Coordinates of C-alpha atoms in Angstrom, one line a residue:
X1 CA 208.6 103.1 172.4
X2 CA 210.5 103.1 169.1
X3 CA 207.4 102.0 167.2
X4 CA 205.4 104.9 168.7
X5 CA 208.2 107.4 167.7
X6 CA 208.3 106.0 164.2
X7 CA 204.5 106.3 163.9
X8 CA 204.6 109.9 165.1
X9 CA 207.4 110.7 162.6
X10 CA 205.3 109.2 159.8
X11 CA 202.3 111.1 160.9
X12 CA 204.3 114.3 161.1
X13 CA 205.8 113.8 157.6
X14 CA 202.4 113.1 156.2
X15 CA 200.8 116.1 157.9
X16 CA 203.6 118.4 156.7
X17 CA 203.2 117.2 153.1
X18 CA 199.5 117.7 153.3
X19 CA 200.0 121.3 154.6
X20 CA 202.5 122.0 151.9
X21 CA 200.2 120.7 149.1
X22 CA 197.3 122.7 150.5
X23 CA 199.6 125.8 150.7
X24 CA 200.9 125.4 147.2
X25 CA 197.5 124.7 145.7
X26 CA 195.8 127.7 147.3
X27 CA 194.3 130.3 145.2
X28 CA 196.8 132.9 146.2
X29 CA 199.3 133.7 143.4
X30 CA 202.3 134.0 145.6
X31 CA 204.6 134.3 142.6
X32 CA 203.5 137.9 142.1
X33 CA 205.5 139.7 144.7
X34 CA 207.0 143.1 144.8
X35 CA 210.4 144.1 146.4
X36 CA 212.6 141.9 144.2
X37 CA 210.2 139.0 143.7
X38 CA 213.1 136.6 142.8
X39 CA 214.9 137.1 146.1
X40 CA 211.7 137.0 148.2
X41 CA 210.5 133.9 146.4
X42 CA 213.9 132.2 146.9
X43 CA 213.9 133.1 150.6
X44 CA 210.4 131.7 151.2
X45 CA 211.2 128.5 149.4
X46 CA 214.4 128.1 151.4
X47 CA 212.4 128.5 154.6
X48 CA 209.8 126.0 153.4
X49 CA 212.4 123.5 152.5
X50 CA 214.2 123.9 155.8
X51 CA 211.0 123.3 157.7
X52 CA 210.2 120.1 155.9
X53 CA 213.8 118.8 156.2
X54 CA 213.8 119.6 159.9
X55 CA 210.5 117.9 160.5
X56 CA 211.6 114.8 158.6
X57 CA 214.9 114.6 160.6
X58 CA 213.6 115.4 164.1
X59 CA 211.2 112.9 165.3
X60 CA 210.7 114.8 168.6
X61 CA 209.4 117.9 166.9
X62 CA 205.9 118.5 168.2
X63 CA 203.3 118.7 165.5
X64 CA 201.7 121.8 166.9
X65 CA 205.0 123.7 166.6
X66 CA 205.4 122.6 163.1
X67 CA 201.9 123.6 162.2
X68 CA 202.4 127.1 163.7
X69 CA 205.6 127.6 161.8
X70 CA 203.9 126.5 158.5
X71 CA 200.9 128.8 159.3
X72 CA 203.2 131.8 159.9
X73 CA 205.0 131.1 156.6
X74 CA 201.7 130.8 154.8
X75 CA 200.5 134.1 156.2
X76 CA 203.7 135.8 155.1
X77 CA 203.3 134.4 151.6
X78 CA 199.7 135.6 151.4
X79 CA 200.7 139.1 152.5
X80 CA 203.5 139.3 150.0
X81 CA 201.4 137.9 147.2
X82 CA 198.5 140.4 148.0
X83 CA 200.9 143.3 147.7
X84 CA 202.3 142.1 144.4
X85 CA 199.0 140.8 142.8
X86 CA 199.2 143.2 139.9
X87 CA 202.9 143.7 139.5
X88 CA 203.8 143.9 135.8
X89 CA 206.9 141.8 136.4
X90 CA 204.9 138.8 137.7
X91 CA 204.7 137.0 134.4
X92 CA 208.4 137.2 134.0
X93 CA 208.9 135.8 137.5
X94 CA 206.6 132.9 136.7
X95 CA 208.5 132.1 133.6
X96 CA 212.0 132.4 134.8
X97 CA 211.7 130.9 138.3
X98 CA 209.3 127.9 137.8
X99 CA 212.2 125.5 137.7
X100 CA 213.4 126.6 141.1
X101 CA 209.9 126.1 142.5
X102 CA 209.9 122.5 141.3
X103 CA 213.3 121.5 142.7
X104 CA 214.2 124.0 145.3
X105 CA 217.8 125.3 145.6
X106 CA 219.9 122.2 145.5
X107 CA 217.2 119.8 146.8
X108 CA 215.1 117.0 145.4
X109 CA 211.7 117.7 143.8
X110 CA 209.0 118.3 146.2
X111 CA 206.3 115.6 146.3
X112 CA 203.1 116.8 144.8
X113 CA 204.5 120.2 143.7
X114 CA 202.9 121.7 140.6
X115 CA 205.0 122.0 137.5
X116 CA 204.0 125.4 136.2
X117 CA 202.7 128.6 137.5
X118 CA 199.1 128.0 136.5
X119 CA 198.8 125.4 139.3
X120 CA 199.6 128.1 141.9
X121 CA 196.6 130.1 140.8
X122 CA 194.2 127.3 141.2
X123 CA 194.1 126.3 137.5
X124 CA 194.5 122.8 136.2
X125 CA 197.9 122.2 134.6
X126 CA 197.7 121.9 130.9
X127 CA 199.0 118.8 129.0
X128 CA 202.5 119.0 127.7
X129 CA 202.7 119.5 124.0
X130 CA 204.1 116.4 122.3
X131 CA 207.4 116.9 120.7
X132 CA 207.6 116.4 117.0
X133 CA 209.0 112.9 116.2
X134 CA 212.7 113.0 115.5
X135 CA 213.6 111.9 112.0
X136 CA 215.0 108.3 112.0
X137 CA 218.5 108.3 110.6
X138 CA 218.8 105.1 108.5
X139 CA 222.3 106.1 107.4
X140 CA 223.6 105.0 110.8
X141 CA 222.7 101.3 110.2
X142 CA 223.7 98.6 107.8
X143 CA 221.2 97.0 105.5
X144 CA 220.7 93.3 104.6
X145 CA 219.2 91.9 101.4
X146 CA 216.6 89.3 102.6
X147 CA 213.8 87.1 101.3
X148 CA 210.5 87.1 103.3
X149 CA 208.0 84.3 103.2
X150 CA 204.4 85.6 103.4
X151 CA 201.0 84.1 104.3
X152 CA 197.8 86.0 103.7
X153 CA 194.0 85.4 103.4
X154 CA 193.2 87.7 100.5
X155 CA 189.4 87.7 100.5
X156 CA 189.2 91.2 101.9
X157 CA 192.1 92.7 99.8
X158 CA 192.2 94.2 96.4
X159 CA 195.0 91.9 95.2
X160 CA 198.7 91.6 96.0
X161 CA 200.3 94.3 94.0
X162 CA 200.2 97.9 95.3
X163 CA 197.9 100.3 93.6
X164 CA 197.8 104.1 93.3
X165 CA 194.1 104.4 94.2
X166 CA 194.0 102.2 97.3
X167 CA 196.1 101.0 100.1
X168 CA 194.0 97.9 100.7
X169 CA 196.5 95.5 99.0
X170 CA 198.9 93.0 100.4
X171 CA 201.9 95.0 99.3
X172 CA 200.2 98.2 100.6
X173 CA 199.8 96.9 104.2
X174 CA 203.2 95.2 104.1
X175 CA 205.2 98.3 103.2
X176 CA 203.1 100.3 105.7
X177 CA 204.2 97.9 108.4
X178 CA 207.8 97.9 107.3
X179 CA 207.9 101.7 107.5
X180 CA 206.1 101.8 110.8
X181 CA 208.8 99.5 112.5
X182 CA 211.5 101.5 110.7
X183 CA 212.9 98.7 108.6
X184 CA 212.6 100.7 105.4
X185 CA 212.6 104.5 104.9
X186 CA 209.6 106.5 103.9
X187 CA 208.6 106.3 100.2
X188 CA 209.5 110.0 99.8
X189 CA 213.0 109.3 101.0
X190 CA 213.7 106.0 99.4
X191 CA 211.2 104.6 96.8
X192 CA 210.5 100.9 96.5
X193 CA 212.7 100.7 93.4
X194 CA 215.7 101.6 95.6
X195 CA 215.1 98.5 97.8
X196 CA 215.8 96.0 95.0
X197 CA 212.3 94.7 95.5
X198 CA 210.9 91.6 93.7
X199 CA 208.0 89.2 94.2
X200 CA 207.5 85.6 93.2
X201 CA 203.8 85.8 92.3
X202 CA 201.3 88.5 91.7
X203 CA 198.0 87.2 93.0
X204 CA 194.7 88.8 92.0
X205 CA 191.9 90.2 94.2
X206 CA 190.5 87.6 96.6
X207 CA 193.3 85.1 96.1
X208 CA 195.2 83.8 99.2
X209 CA 198.7 82.6 99.7
X210 CA 200.7 80.4 102.0
X211 CA 204.1 80.4 100.4
X212 CA 204.4 83.9 98.7
X213 CA 208.0 85.1 98.6
X214 CA 209.3 88.7 98.2
X215 CA 212.9 90.0 98.3
X216 CA 214.0 93.4 99.4
X217 CA 216.6 95.3 101.4
X218 CA 215.9 95.9 105.1
X219 CA 217.6 97.7 107.9
X220 CA 220.0 95.6 109.9
X221 CA 220.7 95.6 113.6
X222 CA 224.4 96.4 113.0
X223 CA 225.7 100.0 112.8
X224 CA 227.6 101.2 109.8
X225 CA 230.9 101.3 111.8
X226 CA 230.3 97.7 113.0
X227 CA 230.8 94.4 111.1
X228 CA 227.8 92.6 109.7
X229 CA 225.6 91.2 112.4
X230 CA 225.6 87.3 112.7
X231 CA 222.3 85.8 111.8
X232 CA 221.6 84.8 115.4
X233 CA 221.9 88.4 116.5
X234 CA 219.9 89.9 113.6
X235 CA 216.4 91.2 114.0
X236 CA 213.6 88.7 114.2
X237 CA 212.0 90.2 111.1
X238 CA 208.8 88.1 111.2
X239 CA 208.0 88.9 114.8
X240 CA 208.8 92.6 114.4
X241 CA 206.7 93.1 111.2
X242 CA 203.8 91.0 112.3
X243 CA 203.1 93.4 115.2
X244 CA 202.2 96.1 112.6
X245 CA 200.3 93.8 110.1
X246 CA 196.6 93.0 110.1
X247 CA 195.8 89.5 111.3
X248 CA 195.0 88.2 107.8
X249 CA 198.7 88.9 106.7
X250 CA 201.7 87.3 108.4
X251 CA 205.4 87.0 107.7
X252 CA 206.4 83.3 108.3
X253 CA 210.2 83.4 107.9
X254 CA 213.2 85.2 106.5
X255 CA 216.6 84.3 105.0
X256 CA 219.5 86.3 103.6
X257 CA 219.9 86.0 99.8
X258 CA 222.6 86.9 97.4
X259 CA 222.6 90.3 95.7
X260 CA 221.6 88.9 92.4
X261 CA 218.6 87.1 93.8
X262 CA 215.2 87.8 92.1
X263 CA 212.1 86.3 93.7
X264 CA 210.4 86.2 90.2
X265 CA 213.0 84.6 88.1
X266 CA 214.9 82.5 90.6
X267 CA 211.8 80.5 91.5
X268 CA 211.8 76.9 90.1
X269 CA 208.1 76.4 90.4
X270 CA 204.9 77.7 91.8
X271 CA 202.2 75.5 93.3
X272 CA 198.5 76.4 93.5
X273 CA 195.6 74.7 95.2
X274 CA 192.0 75.2 94.1
X275 CA 189.5 73.9 96.6
X276 CA 186.2 72.4 95.4
X277 CA 183.2 70.6 97.1
X278 CA 181.7 67.3 96.0
X279 CA 178.2 66.7 97.3
X280 CA 176.6 63.4 97.7
X281 CA 173.3 63.2 95.8
X282 CA 170.2 61.3 97.1
X283 CA 169.4 58.2 95.0
X284 CA 166.6 58.7 92.5
X285 CA 163.2 57.4 93.6
X286 CA 162.3 53.9 92.2
X287 CA 160.0 54.0 89.2
X288 CA 156.4 52.9 89.8
X289 CA 155.6 49.4 88.8
X290 CA 154.0 49.2 85.4
X291 CA 150.3 48.4 85.3
X292 CA 149.5 45.0 83.8
X293 CA 147.3 45.7 80.7
X294 CA 144.2 43.6 80.1
X295 CA 144.1 41.3 77.0
X296 CA 141.6 42.5 74.5
X297 CA 140.4 40.8 71.3
X298 CA 140.6 43.2 68.4
X299 CA 138.2 42.7 65.5
X300 CA 138.6 44.2 62.1
X301 CA 136.4 47.2 61.7
X302 CA 134.0 46.9 58.8
X303 CA 135.3 48.8 55.8
X304 CA 133.8 52.2 55.5
X305 CA 132.4 53.4 52.3
X306 CA 135.2 54.6 50.1
X307 CA 137.9 52.8 52.1
X308 CA 140.2 50.3 50.6
X309 CA 139.5 46.8 51.9
X310 CA 143.2 45.8 51.9
X311 CA 144.2 48.8 53.9
X312 CA 141.6 48.0 56.6
X313 CA 142.8 44.4 56.8
X314 CA 146.4 45.4 57.2
X315 CA 145.5 47.8 60.0
X316 CA 143.5 45.2 61.9
X317 CA 146.4 42.7 61.6
X318 CA 148.9 45.2 62.9
X319 CA 146.7 46.1 65.8
X320 CA 146.3 42.5 66.9
X321 CA 150.0 41.8 66.6
X322 CA 151.0 44.9 68.6
X323 CA 148.5 44.0 71.4
X324 CA 149.9 40.5 71.7
X325 CA 153.5 41.8 71.9
X326 CA 152.5 44.3 74.5
X327 CA 150.8 41.7 76.6
X328 CA 153.8 39.4 76.5
X329 CA 156.2 42.2 77.5
X330 CA 153.9 43.2 80.3
X331 CA 153.8 39.6 81.6
X332 CA 157.6 39.4 81.6
X333 CA 157.9 42.7 83.3
X334 CA 155.4 41.8 85.9
X335 CA 157.3 38.6 86.7
X336 CA 160.6 40.5 87.0
X337 CA 159.0 43.1 89.2
X338 CA 157.4 40.5 91.4
X339 CA 160.8 38.7 91.9
X340 CA 162.5 42.0 92.8
X341 CA 159.7 42.8 95.2
X342 CA 160.1 39.4 96.9
X343 CA 163.8 39.9 97.3
X344 CA 163.7 43.5 98.6
X345 CA 160.3 44.6 100.0
X346 CA 159.4 48.2 99.5
X347 CA 159.7 50.5 102.5
X348 CA 156.5 51.5 104.3
X349 CA 154.8 54.6 103.1
X350 CA 154.9 56.3 106.5
X351 CA 157.9 58.0 108.1
X352 CA 160.9 55.8 109.0
X353 CA 162.5 56.3 112.4
X354 CA 166.3 57.0 112.2
X355 CA 168.6 54.9 114.4
X356 CA 170.1 58.1 115.7
X357 CA 166.7 59.6 116.5
X358 CA 168.1 61.3 119.7
X359 CA 170.1 63.6 117.5
X360 CA 168.9 67.0 116.2
X361 CA 166.4 66.3 113.4
X362 CA 167.9 69.2 111.4
X363 CA 171.2 67.4 111.1
X364 CA 170.3 63.7 110.9
X365 CA 170.2 63.4 107.1
X366 CA 173.6 65.1 106.7
X367 CA 175.5 63.0 109.1
X368 CA 176.0 60.2 106.7
X369 CA 174.9 60.0 103.0
X370 CA 174.0 56.3 103.6
X371 CA 174.7 53.2 101.6
X372 CA 172.0 54.0 99.1
X373 CA 173.8 57.2 98.0
X374 CA 176.0 56.3 95.1
X375 CA 176.0 59.4 93.0
X376 CA 177.9 62.7 93.4
X377 CA 177.7 66.2 92.1
X378 CA 181.2 65.9 90.6
X379 CA 182.9 63.0 88.8
X380 CA 186.4 63.2 90.2
X381 CA 187.8 60.4 88.0
X382 CA 186.7 62.2 84.9
X383 CA 188.3 65.4 86.2
X384 CA 191.5 63.6 86.8
X385 CA 191.5 62.2 83.3
X386 CA 191.0 65.7 81.9
X387 CA 193.7 67.3 84.2
X388 CA 196.2 64.8 82.8
X389 CA 196.1 66.6 79.5
X390 CA 197.5 69.8 81.1
X391 CA 200.8 68.2 82.1
X392 CA 203.7 69.3 79.8
X393 CA 204.5 72.4 77.9
X394 CA 201.5 73.9 76.0
X395 CA 200.0 77.1 74.6
X396 CA 197.5 78.1 77.3
X397 CA 195.9 81.1 75.4
X398 CA 192.5 79.4 75.7
X399 CA 193.0 79.0 79.5
X400 CA 193.8 82.5 80.5
X401 CA 192.8 86.1 80.2
X402 CA 194.8 87.4 77.3
X403 CA 197.0 90.4 78.1
X404 CA 198.7 91.2 74.8
X405 CA 200.1 94.5 76.2
X406 CA 202.7 92.7 78.3
X407 CA 202.7 89.0 77.3
X408 CA 204.4 87.8 74.1
X409 CA 204.4 84.1 74.8
X410 CA 201.5 82.0 76.1
X411 CA 203.5 78.8 76.4
X412 CA 203.8 77.5 79.9
X413 CA 205.0 74.2 81.5
X414 CA 202.8 72.3 83.9
X415 CA 204.8 69.9 86.0
X416 CA 202.0 68.0 87.9
X417 CA 198.2 68.2 88.3
X418 CA 196.5 66.2 91.1
X419 CA 193.0 66.1 92.5
X420 CA 192.9 64.7 96.1
X421 CA 190.5 64.8 99.0
X422 CA 191.2 67.2 101.8
X423 CA 190.8 66.2 105.5
X424 CA 188.6 68.9 107.0
X425 CA 186.4 69.3 110.0
X426 CA 183.3 69.4 107.8
X427 CA 179.9 70.1 109.3
X428 CA 178.5 67.0 107.5
X429 CA 179.6 64.0 105.6
X430 CA 177.5 64.7 102.5
X431 CA 180.0 67.4 101.4
X432 CA 183.6 66.3 100.6
X433 CA 186.3 68.9 100.0
X434 CA 188.8 68.2 97.2
X435 CA 191.9 70.2 96.3
X436 CA 193.1 70.6 92.7
X437 CA 196.9 70.9 93.1
X438 CA 198.7 72.2 90.1
X439 CA 202.5 72.9 89.9
X440 CA 204.1 74.8 87.1
X441 CA 207.1 76.9 86.2
X442 CA 205.0 80.0 85.6
X443 CA 201.3 80.9 85.1
X444 CA 199.4 83.3 82.9
X445 CA 196.8 85.7 84.1
X446 CA 193.8 83.8 85.6
X447 CA 195.2 80.5 84.2
X448 CA 194.5 78.4 87.2
X449 CA 190.9 79.7 87.5
X450 CA 190.2 79.0 83.8
X451 CA 191.6 75.5 84.1
X452 CA 189.5 74.9 87.2
X453 CA 186.3 76.2 85.4
X454 CA 186.8 73.7 82.5
X455 CA 187.5 70.8 84.9
X456 CA 184.4 71.6 86.9
X457 CA 182.4 71.4 83.6
X458 CA 183.9 68.0 83.0
X459 CA 183.1 66.9 86.6
X460 CA 179.4 67.9 86.2
X461 CA 179.2 65.8 83.0
X462 CA 178.7 68.8 80.8
X463 CA 182.0 68.3 78.9
X464 CA 184.1 65.3 77.9
X465 CA 187.6 65.0 79.4
X466 CA 189.1 65.2 75.9
X467 CA 187.9 68.8 75.6
X468 CA 191.1 69.9 77.4
X469 CA 193.3 68.5 74.7
X470 CA 191.1 70.0 72.0
X471 CA 191.4 73.5 73.6
X472 CA 195.2 73.1 73.9
X473 CA 195.4 72.4 70.1
X474 CA 195.8 75.8 68.5
X475 CA 195.2 74.4 65.0
X476 CA 191.8 73.0 66.0
X477 CA 190.8 75.8 68.4
X478 CA 192.7 79.0 67.6
X479 CA 190.2 81.2 69.5
X480 CA 189.1 80.9 73.1
X481 CA 185.5 80.0 73.7
X482 CA 183.6 82.4 75.9
X483 CA 183.2 80.9 79.4
X484 CA 183.2 82.2 83.0
X485 CA 186.2 81.7 85.2
X486 CA 186.0 79.8 88.5
X487 CA 185.6 82.1 91.6
X488 CA 188.8 83.5 93.2
X489 CA 188.1 82.7 96.9
X490 CA 189.0 79.0 96.7
X491 CA 192.4 79.7 95.1
X492 CA 195.6 79.5 97.2
X493 CA 199.2 80.1 96.2
X494 CA 200.5 77.1 98.2
X495 CA 204.2 77.2 97.7
X496 CA 207.1 78.8 95.7
X497 CA 210.1 76.6 95.2
X498 CA 213.7 77.8 95.3
X499 CA 217.0 76.0 95.1
X500 CA 219.0 76.1 98.4
X501 CA 216.6 78.5 100.1
X502 CA 215.8 77.7 103.7
X503 CA 213.7 80.2 105.7
X504 CA 214.5 81.0 109.3
X505 CA 211.6 80.9 111.8
X506 CA 211.8 81.7 115.5
X507 CA 209.7 79.9 118.1
X508 CA 208.0 83.1 119.4
X509 CA 207.2 84.3 115.9
X510 CA 205.7 80.9 114.9
X511 CA 203.7 80.6 118.1
X512 CA 202.1 84.0 117.4
X513 CA 201.4 83.0 113.8
X514 CA 199.8 79.7 114.8
X515 CA 197.6 81.5 117.3
X516 CA 196.4 84.0 114.6
X517 CA 195.8 81.2 112.1
X518 CA 193.9 79.2 114.7
X519 CA 191.6 82.2 115.4
X520 CA 190.9 82.6 111.7
X521 CA 190.2 78.8 111.3
X522 CA 187.8 78.7 114.3
X523 CA 185.9 81.6 112.9
X524 CA 185.5 79.9 109.5
X525 CA 184.7 76.6 111.1
X526 CA 181.9 78.2 113.0
X527 CA 180.7 79.8 109.8
X528 CA 180.7 76.5 108.0
X529 CA 178.7 74.8 110.8
X530 CA 176.3 77.7 110.8
X531 CA 175.6 77.6 107.1
X532 CA 175.4 73.8 107.1
X533 CA 172.7 74.0 109.7
X534 CA 170.8 76.4 107.5
X535 CA 171.3 74.3 104.5
X536 CA 170.2 71.1 106.3
X537 CA 166.9 72.6 107.5
X538 CA 166.1 74.3 104.1
X539 CA 166.6 71.0 102.2
X540 CA 164.0 69.4 104.5
X541 CA 161.3 71.9 103.5
X542 CA 158.5 70.2 101.7
X543 CA 158.6 73.0 99.1
X544 CA 162.2 72.2 98.2
X545 CA 162.3 69.6 95.5
X546 CA 165.0 67.0 95.2
X547 CA 166.2 68.6 92.0
X548 CA 166.7 71.9 93.8
X549 CA 168.6 70.2 96.6
X550 CA 170.8 68.3 94.2
X551 CA 171.6 71.5 92.3
X552 CA 173.4 72.9 95.3
X553 CA 176.3 70.5 94.7
X554 CA 177.8 72.2 91.8
X555 CA 181.3 72.0 93.2
X556 CA 181.7 75.7 94.1
X557 CA 182.9 76.8 90.7
X558 CA 181.6 78.7 87.8
X559 CA 181.3 77.7 84.2
X560 CA 177.9 76.1 84.1
X561 CA 176.3 79.1 82.5
X562 CA 174.2 80.0 85.6
X563 CA 171.6 78.2 87.7
X564 CA 169.0 76.6 85.5
X565 CA 170.6 77.7 82.2
X566 CA 171.2 75.0 79.7
X567 CA 174.8 74.2 79.1
X568 CA 176.2 75.0 75.7
X569 CA 179.3 72.8 74.7
X570 CA 182.5 74.8 74.8
X571 CA 183.4 74.1 71.2
X572 CA 180.0 75.3 70.0
X573 CA 180.1 78.6 71.8
X574 CA 181.0 82.0 70.5
X575 CA 184.7 82.8 70.6
X576 CA 186.8 85.7 71.6
X577 CA 189.2 87.4 69.2
X578 CA 192.4 85.5 68.5
X579 CA 195.7 86.7 69.8
X580 CA 196.8 87.6 66.4
X581 CA 193.7 89.8 65.9
X582 CA 194.3 91.4 69.3
X583 CA 197.8 92.2 68.3
X584 CA 196.8 93.6 65.0
X585 CA 194.3 96.0 66.6
X586 CA 197.1 97.4 68.8
X587 CA 199.5 97.5 65.9
X588 CA 201.9 95.0 67.5
X589 CA 203.5 92.5 65.2
X590 CA 202.9 88.9 66.4
X591 CA 206.4 87.4 67.1
X592 CA 207.1 83.7 66.6
X593 CA 206.6 81.4 69.5
X594 CA 209.7 81.6 71.7
X595 CA 211.6 78.5 72.8
X596 CA 213.0 77.8 76.3
X597 CA 216.6 78.8 76.6
X598 CA 219.0 76.1 77.8
X599 CA 220.2 78.4 80.5
X600 CA 216.6 79.0 81.8
X601 CA 216.0 75.4 82.7
X602 CA 215.1 75.1 86.3
X603 CA 214.4 78.8 86.7
X604 CA 210.9 78.9 85.4
X605 CA 211.7 81.7 83.0
X606 CA 210.9 81.5 79.3
X607 CA 212.3 83.8 76.6
X608 CA 209.9 86.6 76.1
X609 CA 208.1 86.1 79.4
X610 CA 207.2 89.4 81.0
X611 CA 207.2 90.4 84.7
X612 CA 203.5 90.9 84.9
X613 CA 202.6 87.8 83.0
X614 CA 202.7 85.5 86.1
X615 CA 199.6 86.8 87.7
X616 CA 196.7 84.7 89.0

């Protein structure tokens, strides 16, 4: 019985709500009433609310009675609204009393009730206008001077430093994200110079980084009237900023730093990696066996009229001697060739079945270069010998793009230079990736790419390893030879070293970064496999010569003078104007070479070294 009463009550409530919605959504503008519209409206609403409350409280109320009462109330509303359809005070009533319609006098909001007067006339309610965003008050919060560790794949960006003509830079997207999450004020309120901003390296267009470091002042979680927040309660800056950054740019960690910290001059070293590819070359085809000449007896030609008899005799003797010598050499070569053929028979002329013939024929030859492949596109040992000349403090004006407007000293110190293989998930074993890892206190503009270009020339056998020391000798080579730099995409700013600096990384932030990096890596691995399949099939084309296939293994760098162009030795090429000549053209006196200050040891800063000089 109780279940039946409860079901009837629910049905009554639903029916009453349905009737109320139908009543309120009718096309009759009941708001426009004469005879004191406010009082009449209030009275009708009170009656409507009383009916609904009574129906919800009294389970025994018959539904027909409730329907009759609602019908009478609806008829009365229609009559009153018909009489006041064109009353001039209607608009005022709609504006002043819409709140009472929503809530009722002292009651909760009615379910399904319209929120404005337009709904009562059958019109769709218009969307609420969005309020203007309230200005964020940065003065209510403390600030904290921090260092951020950045990672980015710079292939699609126009360099690291912000530019006036584009926002597609690493700094451009970084500061846009910082403003979006309200960690720094807008540029119009607080320019970047007010944030005490500094960067460790200024990478060029297309260059990537794993350990870039910047320092700046960010908003803290503590209010101004509160003590400084503990590090455990401070914002998780990487996780917060990464939500507003593109997937190619990520903040890895953060750490508080002293007020006198400068990411440029407090760095002890920078470490770059430049990635190259060494390709296994197929062995040259064996030379054809020399044909054995037949022995012939030469006779002296009879002297012609007017010929000297002695000359004819000498010629005949020389011919006979040369023929005998050639025959002996041919016999010796034939015996040697016969012995070699007996020891290692020549392969059959027809196609040879591969032991892994069940594999894709387009990828068989690239799975393993084979024991007969003993030559490579790059001589890594020669490149290592040449790279050893870079270590130490030298004048690198022949290994950079001269920027005399900002740089006064071209002396830099290289701490180490190594060339090691890189374990990768390569698509085939015929292509081996190596990394040229160079660590130095500071670098000039395009210095790493120029050094990589010269080393690639050495690796191809186009230059001697000693050419590096000759280019570092300013007395022997005062002007830079003209040569192309290595491409920018393989260059990575791997690390920036600081004393006593340890970056804080949270588990959620690092999990997000690892997922983003894995997505990028998978995309590029698929791209490598795709292009390797295309390369493998194209090299098997009968119209592709072995020379053309071997030419593909240039190492991924420039400096060879273009495909098919003969290489001109660096020391025999045309040269660029010297630094002194460039200075003279600008009217700038050439200063003496600065020396490292004793106090600058370990900081990477040399006297006369400019801010924009360290740019790769």
